[in-house]
Amino acid sequence: MPRSHDSLMKDRSNTYQKVFFIVLWVLCTFGFVADEIIPPLDQIRSPIFLLCDLTIAMLGICVIRKWQDLALSATLLLLAFFSTYFINGLSLPFFLNGLREFVGLMFVMPLLRYFLEEEGRRKRFERAFDHNLYLFLFVQAFCLIFQFLKYGAGDHGGGSFGNWYSGQVSTLIYLCSFYLLNKQIDRDNFLKSLYDNKSLILLLAPTFLNETKISIVYLLLYFILLLPIDRRLVVRMTLFAPVVVIFVWMGVNIYSASTRNSEDTNKFSIEYISEYLLLEEVEHAKDDAEWNMDSNNGVADVPRMTKLLYLPILDEENPGHILTGFGVGQFKGGTSMEVSEFAEEYDWLLMGSIPYVFHLYIQLGVLGVVWFLAFVVNLFMAPITDGRRWTRNWNICLFALIVITILLIYIDILRKVEFCMIFFAIVCFSWQPEAEQVEIES
């Protein structure tokens, strides 16, 4: 009898897994290697990243079969093509190049579902994933310390991702450490368990060497959500508060010491935080940004909240784009492909730190934001089903859910395939087979 489609794919699962991790490490380390070790490699950065995107897309296409994944990928593809090609009249190559920023959303989950839905594949992938995350954390510590010593605190501190990836590396360090610590922690002997796993906590320290202010928020969430989530959570938080305060105090002091020589301002003052997030007069955002571009070699980083509050003004200036946006690819181009007329006119608004909801709205409008919310519901609510009973690690789930909520207004790293590969896998592993069911099967 002919072998089933699942059987044929099972034969290739080990190969697919190896390719998955090869692509992950290429994406996670190429930047540092090209920036600090072999600078000529920077010339092939774009083709290397394109090859990685295509590889993940091809693997995802090979294994996709769940109707939810098919529906989400197909609707995003149709929406992106309709908005880019028909509504905004952009070229097919421009559309394909812009679609690369959604490869992680379209194809990583089908691939992870394939690895995790069969018990043998799941155990093999989980062992490899955990091992690679430990290695990832040590690599980031080395790279961040090197970058701090060479450049000081700042956006150069992107870890193994290289320059300008400070937000991504800090977010991933907290996610990876939190996920790994949750698998080791004994909540009946909480403080002793923290001490026994102190290496995972110490590996958080380099996140305060790159001027990433969100690390303070992540650190607070990290320790609060390590506590058991039950009726006694408030009592435990009260008892554990002194420990949390000590760690946050240490984090603030490391951050302050590492950034002391860069600026004289207090970066935890209300005035600084307000200016960091929002200009006082949104309607003057363009004038302020263009002045900064003239004064800072073409660089203008409009505050995140100002970008979001400017959207109604943008809609008035460009009517007819609320539902479907301006087409994918507005944040790409400028190297091997020309930028669009819209991106050229609003370059001052599209550069710098980009909240992910802004990234979605500009390219795909309200429908793109709605699509992403549907994707998040499926990501967090749909378990990996293989006939067994499953339980949820709510600590990991809530930490990941808060992180993705923060990213919507903080940074657009969900467009990065490597971030999706790690983040979505951690969300998937918040589902675990019930212990008694595993014992019966063994």
Coordinates of C-alpha atoms in Angstrom, one line a residue:
M1 CA 0.0 0.0 0.0
P2 CA 1.2 3.5 -0.7
R3 CA 2.6 5.3 2.4
S4 CA 0.5 8.1 3.9
H5 CA 1.4 11.8 3.6
D6 CA 2.1 11.9 7.4
S7 CA 4.4 8.9 7.1
L8 CA 6.4 10.5 4.3
M9 CA 6.7 13.7 6.3
K10 CA 7.8 11.7 9.4
D11 CA 10.7 10.3 7.5
R12 CA 11.9 13.9 7.0
S13 CA 11.1 15.3 10.4
N14 CA 14.7 15.0 11.7
T15 CA 16.0 16.7 8.5
Y16 CA 13.4 19.5 8.8
Q17 CA 14.4 20.0 12.5
K18 CA 18.1 20.3 11.6
V19 CA 17.3 22.8 8.9
F20 CA 15.1 24.7 11.4
F21 CA 18.0 25.2 13.8
I22 CA 20.6 25.9 11.1
V23 CA 18.4 28.7 9.8
L24 CA 17.7 29.9 13.4
W25 CA 21.4 30.2 14.2
V26 CA 22.3 31.8 10.9
L27 CA 19.7 34.5 11.5
C28 CA 20.7 34.9 15.2
T29 CA 24.4 35.2 14.7
F30 CA 25.1 36.6 11.2
G31 CA 24.7 40.2 12.3
F32 CA 27.4 40.0 15.0
V33 CA 29.8 38.1 12.8
A34 CA 29.4 40.6 9.9
D35 CA 29.6 43.6 12.2
E36 CA 32.5 42.6 14.4
I37 CA 34.4 39.6 13.0
I38 CA 34.2 39.5 9.2
P39 CA 32.9 42.9 8.0
P40 CA 33.0 41.9 4.2
L41 CA 30.1 39.4 5.0
D42 CA 27.8 42.4 5.3
Q43 CA 27.7 42.5 1.5
I44 CA 25.8 39.2 1.4
R45 CA 23.5 40.0 4.3
S46 CA 20.4 40.5 2.2
P47 CA 20.7 37.3 0.1
I48 CA 21.5 35.3 3.1
F49 CA 18.4 36.5 5.0
L50 CA 16.3 36.1 1.8
L51 CA 17.5 32.4 1.6
C52 CA 16.6 31.9 5.2
D53 CA 13.1 33.4 4.7
L54 CA 12.6 31.2 1.6
T55 CA 13.7 28.1 3.5
I56 CA 11.3 28.6 6.4
A57 CA 8.5 29.4 3.9
M58 CA 9.2 26.2 1.9
L59 CA 9.3 24.0 5.1
G60 CA 6.1 25.6 6.3
I61 CA 4.4 24.9 2.9
C62 CA 5.6 21.3 3.0
V63 CA 4.0 20.5 6.4
I64 CA 1.0 22.9 6.6
R65 CA -2.3 21.0 6.9
K66 CA -4.4 22.3 9.8
W67 CA -7.3 24.3 8.5
Q68 CA -6.6 27.2 11.0
D69 CA -3.1 27.6 9.6
L70 CA -4.3 27.3 6.1
A71 CA -7.0 29.9 6.6
L72 CA -4.8 32.4 8.4
S73 CA -2.0 32.1 5.8
A74 CA -4.3 32.3 2.9
T75 CA -6.3 35.3 4.2
L76 CA -3.1 37.2 5.0
L77 CA -1.7 36.4 1.5
L78 CA -4.9 37.6 -0.2
L79 CA -5.2 40.8 1.9
A80 CA -1.5 41.7 1.3
F81 CA -1.8 41.1 -2.4
F82 CA -5.1 43.0 -2.7
S83 CA -3.8 46.0 -0.7
T84 CA -0.4 46.1 -2.4
Y85 CA -1.1 45.3 -6.0
F86 CA -4.7 46.3 -6.7
I87 CA -5.4 49.1 -4.1
N88 CA -2.0 50.8 -4.1
G89 CA -0.7 49.8 -7.6
L90 CA 2.6 48.6 -6.4
S91 CA 4.6 46.0 -8.4
L92 CA 4.6 42.3 -7.9
P93 CA 8.3 42.2 -6.9
F94 CA 7.6 45.0 -4.4
F95 CA 4.7 42.8 -3.0
L96 CA 6.9 39.7 -2.7
N97 CA 9.7 41.6 -1.0
G98 CA 7.3 43.1 1.5
L99 CA 5.6 39.8 2.1
R100 CA 8.9 38.5 3.6
E101 CA 8.1 40.5 6.8
F102 CA 5.2 38.2 7.3
V103 CA 7.0 34.8 6.7
G104 CA 7.2 34.2 10.5
L105 CA 3.5 34.8 11.0
M106 CA 2.5 32.6 8.0
F107 CA 4.8 29.6 8.2
V108 CA 6.5 29.2 11.6
M109 CA 3.4 27.8 13.4
P110 CA 2.6 25.1 10.8
L111 CA 6.2 24.0 11.1
L112 CA 6.2 23.9 14.9
R113 CA 2.8 22.1 14.9
Y114 CA 4.4 19.5 12.7
F115 CA 7.3 19.0 15.1
L116 CA 5.1 18.9 18.2
E117 CA 2.0 16.9 17.3
E118 CA 3.7 13.5 17.3
E119 CA 5.2 12.4 20.6
G120 CA 8.6 11.2 19.3
R121 CA 9.1 14.4 17.3
R122 CA 8.0 16.5 20.2
K123 CA 10.5 15.0 22.6
R124 CA 13.3 15.3 20.1
F125 CA 12.5 18.9 19.2
E126 CA 12.0 19.9 22.9
R127 CA 15.4 18.5 23.9
A128 CA 17.1 20.3 21.0
F129 CA 15.2 23.5 21.6
D130 CA 16.1 23.7 25.3
H131 CA 19.7 22.9 24.6
N132 CA 19.9 25.6 21.9
L133 CA 18.2 28.2 24.2
Y134 CA 20.8 27.6 26.9
L135 CA 23.5 28.1 24.3
F136 CA 21.7 31.2 23.0
L137 CA 21.7 32.8 26.4
F138 CA 25.5 32.3 26.9
V139 CA 26.2 33.6 23.4
Q140 CA 24.2 36.8 24.1
A141 CA 26.1 37.4 27.4
F142 CA 29.4 37.2 25.5
C143 CA 28.3 39.4 22.6
L144 CA 26.6 42.0 24.8
I145 CA 29.6 42.4 27.1
F146 CA 31.8 42.7 24.1
Q147 CA 29.6 45.4 22.5
F148 CA 29.3 47.3 25.8
L149 CA 33.1 47.3 26.3
K150 CA 33.6 48.5 22.6
Y151 CA 30.7 50.9 22.2
G152 CA 29.2 51.6 25.6
A153 CA 25.5 51.3 26.4
G154 CA 23.3 51.9 23.3
D155 CA 21.7 50.4 20.3
H156 CA 25.0 48.7 19.3
G157 CA 24.1 46.2 22.0
G158 CA 22.1 43.9 19.9
G159 CA 23.9 40.7 21.1
S160 CA 24.5 38.1 18.4
F161 CA 22.0 39.9 16.2
G162 CA 24.4 42.8 15.7
N163 CA 23.8 46.5 15.7
W164 CA 20.4 48.0 16.2
Y165 CA 18.8 44.8 17.7
S166 CA 18.9 45.8 21.4
G167 CA 15.1 45.5 21.8
Q168 CA 15.0 42.1 20.2
V169 CA 17.9 40.6 22.1
S170 CA 16.6 41.8 25.5
T171 CA 13.1 40.6 24.9
L172 CA 14.4 37.1 23.8
I173 CA 16.8 36.8 26.8
Y174 CA 13.9 37.3 29.2
L175 CA 11.6 34.9 27.3
C176 CA 14.2 32.2 27.0
S177 CA 15.4 32.5 30.6
F178 CA 11.8 32.5 31.9
Y179 CA 10.8 29.5 29.9
L180 CA 13.9 27.5 31.0
L181 CA 13.6 28.5 34.6
N182 CA 9.9 27.4 34.7
K183 CA 10.9 23.9 33.7
Q184 CA 13.4 23.7 36.6
I185 CA 11.8 25.6 39.4
D186 CA 10.3 23.9 42.5
R187 CA 7.6 26.3 43.7
D188 CA 7.4 24.4 47.0
N189 CA 11.0 25.4 47.7
F190 CA 10.9 28.7 45.8
L191 CA 13.9 30.6 47.1
K192 CA 16.1 27.6 47.2
S193 CA 15.1 26.8 43.6
L194 CA 15.9 30.3 42.5
Y195 CA 19.4 29.9 44.0
D196 CA 19.9 26.5 42.4
N197 CA 19.1 28.0 39.0
K198 CA 20.9 31.3 39.6
S199 CA 22.8 31.0 36.3
L200 CA 19.6 31.6 34.4
I201 CA 19.0 34.7 36.5
L202 CA 22.5 36.0 36.2
L203 CA 22.2 35.7 32.4
L204 CA 19.6 38.5 32.6
A205 CA 22.3 41.0 33.7
P206 CA 23.6 41.8 30.2
T207 CA 20.2 43.2 29.2
F208 CA 21.1 46.3 31.3
L209 CA 24.2 47.0 29.2
N210 CA 22.4 48.1 26.0
E211 CA 20.1 50.9 27.2
T212 CA 16.9 48.9 26.6
K213 CA 14.5 50.6 29.0
I214 CA 11.9 47.9 28.7
S215 CA 14.2 45.5 30.5
I216 CA 13.0 47.0 33.8
V217 CA 9.4 46.0 33.0
Y218 CA 10.5 42.5 31.8
L219 CA 12.5 42.0 35.0
L220 CA 9.5 42.9 37.2
L221 CA 7.2 40.6 35.3
Y222 CA 9.8 37.8 35.3
F223 CA 9.8 37.5 39.1
I224 CA 6.1 38.1 39.7
L225 CA 5.1 35.4 37.1
L226 CA 7.4 32.8 38.5
L227 CA 5.1 32.5 41.5
P228 CA 2.3 29.9 41.3
I229 CA -0.9 31.4 39.8
D230 CA -3.6 30.4 42.2
R231 CA -5.8 31.9 44.9
R232 CA -2.8 32.7 47.1
L233 CA -1.0 34.7 44.4
V234 CA -1.6 38.1 46.1
V235 CA -0.3 36.7 49.4
R236 CA 2.8 35.2 47.7
M237 CA 3.4 38.5 45.8
T238 CA 3.3 40.4 49.1
L239 CA 5.8 38.0 50.8
F240 CA 8.0 37.8 47.8
A241 CA 7.9 41.6 47.2
P242 CA 11.2 42.3 49.0
V243 CA 13.1 39.9 46.7
V244 CA 11.5 41.5 43.6
V245 CA 12.4 44.9 44.9
I246 CA 16.1 43.8 45.4
F247 CA 16.4 42.5 41.9
V248 CA 14.7 45.5 40.3
W249 CA 16.9 47.8 42.4
M250 CA 20.0 45.9 41.2
G251 CA 18.7 46.1 37.6
V252 CA 18.1 49.8 37.8
N253 CA 21.5 50.4 39.3
I254 CA 23.3 48.3 36.6
Y255 CA 21.4 50.2 33.9
S256 CA 22.2 53.6 35.5
A257 CA 25.9 52.7 35.9
S258 CA 26.2 51.4 32.3
T259 CA 24.5 54.5 30.8
R260 CA 25.9 57.2 33.1
N261 CA 28.5 58.4 30.7
S262 CA 26.1 58.6 27.7
E263 CA 23.8 61.3 28.9
D264 CA 23.4 63.4 32.0
T265 CA 19.6 63.1 32.1
N266 CA 17.8 60.8 34.6
K267 CA 16.3 58.2 32.3
F268 CA 13.8 57.1 35.0
S269 CA 12.3 60.6 35.5
I270 CA 8.8 61.4 34.5
E271 CA 10.0 64.1 32.1
Y272 CA 12.4 61.8 30.3
I273 CA 9.9 59.0 29.9
S274 CA 7.3 61.4 28.6
E275 CA 9.6 62.8 26.0
Y276 CA 10.8 59.3 25.1
L277 CA 7.3 58.1 24.4
L278 CA 5.4 61.2 23.2
L279 CA 6.0 64.7 21.7
E280 CA 3.9 67.4 23.3
E281 CA 2.4 68.6 20.0
V282 CA 1.6 65.7 17.6
E283 CA 0.7 68.0 14.8
H284 CA 4.3 69.3 14.8
A285 CA 5.8 65.8 14.5
K286 CA 6.8 66.2 10.9
D287 CA 8.6 69.6 11.5
D288 CA 10.4 68.2 14.5
A289 CA 11.4 65.0 12.7
E290 CA 12.7 66.9 9.6
W291 CA 14.7 69.3 11.8
N292 CA 16.3 66.3 13.6
M293 CA 17.1 64.7 10.2
D294 CA 18.9 67.8 9.1
S295 CA 20.8 68.0 12.4
N296 CA 21.6 64.3 12.8
N297 CA 22.7 63.0 9.4
G298 CA 19.3 62.0 8.2
V299 CA 18.2 60.2 11.4
A300 CA 14.8 61.0 13.0
D301 CA 13.2 58.8 15.6
V302 CA 9.7 60.0 16.2
P303 CA 8.5 58.8 19.7
R304 CA 6.4 55.6 19.5
M305 CA 3.2 57.0 20.9
T306 CA 3.5 60.1 18.6
K307 CA 3.6 57.7 15.6
L308 CA 0.3 56.1 16.8
L309 CA -1.3 59.5 17.5
Y310 CA -0.3 60.8 14.1
L311 CA -2.3 58.1 12.3
P312 CA -5.6 60.2 12.2
I313 CA -3.6 63.1 10.6
L314 CA -2.0 60.6 8.1
D315 CA -5.5 59.3 7.2
E316 CA -6.7 62.9 6.6
E317 CA -3.7 63.5 4.3
N318 CA -4.2 60.2 2.5
P319 CA -7.9 59.2 2.5
G320 CA -9.0 55.7 1.5
H321 CA -6.4 53.7 3.2
I322 CA -7.9 53.0 6.6
L323 CA -9.2 49.5 5.9
T324 CA -6.4 48.1 3.8
G325 CA -3.4 50.3 4.4
F326 CA -0.7 51.3 1.9
G327 CA 0.5 47.9 0.9
V328 CA 3.3 45.6 2.3
G329 CA 6.9 46.6 1.8
Q330 CA 6.7 50.2 3.1
F331 CA 9.4 49.4 5.7
K332 CA 11.7 47.7 3.2
G333 CA 13.6 48.8 0.1
G334 CA 16.4 51.2 -0.3
T335 CA 19.2 48.7 -1.0
S336 CA 18.4 46.3 -3.9
M337 CA 14.8 47.6 -4.4
E338 CA 13.4 51.2 -4.6
V339 CA 11.1 52.5 -1.9
S340 CA 7.5 53.4 -2.6
E341 CA 6.4 57.0 -3.1
F342 CA 4.6 56.8 0.2
A343 CA 7.7 55.6 2.1
E344 CA 9.8 58.3 0.4
E345 CA 7.3 61.0 1.4
Y346 CA 6.9 59.8 5.0
D347 CA 10.5 58.5 5.6
W348 CA 10.6 60.7 8.7
L349 CA 7.6 58.8 10.2
L350 CA 8.6 55.2 9.1
M351 CA 12.2 55.2 10.5
G352 CA 13.3 54.5 14.0
S353 CA 11.4 52.5 16.6
I354 CA 8.2 51.1 15.2
P355 CA 5.3 49.8 17.4
Y356 CA 4.1 46.6 15.8
V357 CA 0.5 47.8 15.6
F358 CA 1.8 50.8 13.6
H359 CA 3.7 48.4 11.3
L360 CA 0.5 46.4 10.7
Y361 CA -1.8 49.4 10.2
I362 CA 0.5 51.3 7.8
Q363 CA 0.8 48.2 5.5
L364 CA -2.5 46.4 5.9
G365 CA -4.8 48.9 7.7
V366 CA -7.6 47.9 10.1
L367 CA -8.1 44.6 8.4
G368 CA -4.4 43.7 9.0
V369 CA -4.7 44.5 12.7
V370 CA -7.9 42.4 12.9
W371 CA -6.1 39.6 11.2
F372 CA -3.3 39.7 13.7
L373 CA -5.6 39.6 16.6
A374 CA -7.2 36.5 15.1
F375 CA -3.7 35.0 14.7
V376 CA -2.9 35.7 18.4
V377 CA -6.1 34.0 19.5
N378 CA -5.2 31.0 17.5
L379 CA -1.6 31.0 18.8
F380 CA -2.6 31.1 22.4
M381 CA -5.9 29.2 22.4
A382 CA -5.3 26.3 20.0
P383 CA -3.5 23.5 21.8
I384 CA -1.2 21.0 20.0
T385 CA -3.6 18.0 19.8
D386 CA -2.5 14.4 19.3
G387 CA -5.2 12.5 21.2
R388 CA -3.7 13.1 24.6
R389 CA -5.0 15.3 27.4
W390 CA -3.2 18.6 27.7
T391 CA -2.6 21.1 30.6
R392 CA -1.4 24.7 30.5
N393 CA 1.5 26.3 32.1
W394 CA -0.2 29.6 32.8
N395 CA 3.0 31.2 34.0
I396 CA 4.6 30.9 30.6
C397 CA 1.4 31.6 28.8
L398 CA 0.8 34.9 30.7
F399 CA 4.4 36.0 30.4
A400 CA 4.2 35.5 26.6
L401 CA 0.8 37.1 26.3
I402 CA 2.0 40.2 28.2
V403 CA 5.2 40.4 26.0
I404 CA 3.2 40.3 22.8
T405 CA 0.9 43.0 24.1
I406 CA 3.9 45.2 24.9
L407 CA 5.3 44.6 21.5
L408 CA 2.2 46.0 19.9
I409 CA 3.1 49.4 21.2
Y410 CA 6.9 49.0 21.6
I411 CA 8.7 47.4 18.7
D412 CA 8.1 45.5 15.5
I413 CA 10.2 42.5 16.0
L414 CA 7.4 40.1 15.2
R415 CA 8.3 40.8 11.6
K416 CA 11.6 38.9 12.2
V417 CA 11.5 35.2 11.4
E418 CA 14.1 34.3 14.1
F419 CA 12.0 36.0 16.8
C420 CA 8.9 34.2 15.7
M421 CA 10.7 30.8 15.7
I422 CA 11.7 31.2 19.4
F423 CA 8.7 33.0 20.7
F424 CA 6.0 30.8 19.1
A425 CA 7.8 27.7 20.2
I426 CA 7.8 28.9 23.8
V427 CA 4.1 29.6 23.5
C428 CA 3.5 26.1 22.1
F429 CA 5.5 24.6 25.0
S430 CA 3.1 26.3 27.5
W431 CA 0.9 23.3 26.6
Q432 CA 2.1 20.1 28.1
P433 CA 0.7 16.6 28.3
E434 CA -0.9 15.8 31.6
A435 CA 1.5 14.0 33.9
E436 CA -0.8 11.1 34.6
Q437 CA -1.5 10.6 30.9
V438 CA 2.2 10.5 30.2
E439 CA 2.7 7.9 33.0
I440 CA 0.0 5.7 31.6
E441 CA 1.4 5.8 28.1
S442 CA 4.9 5.0 29.3

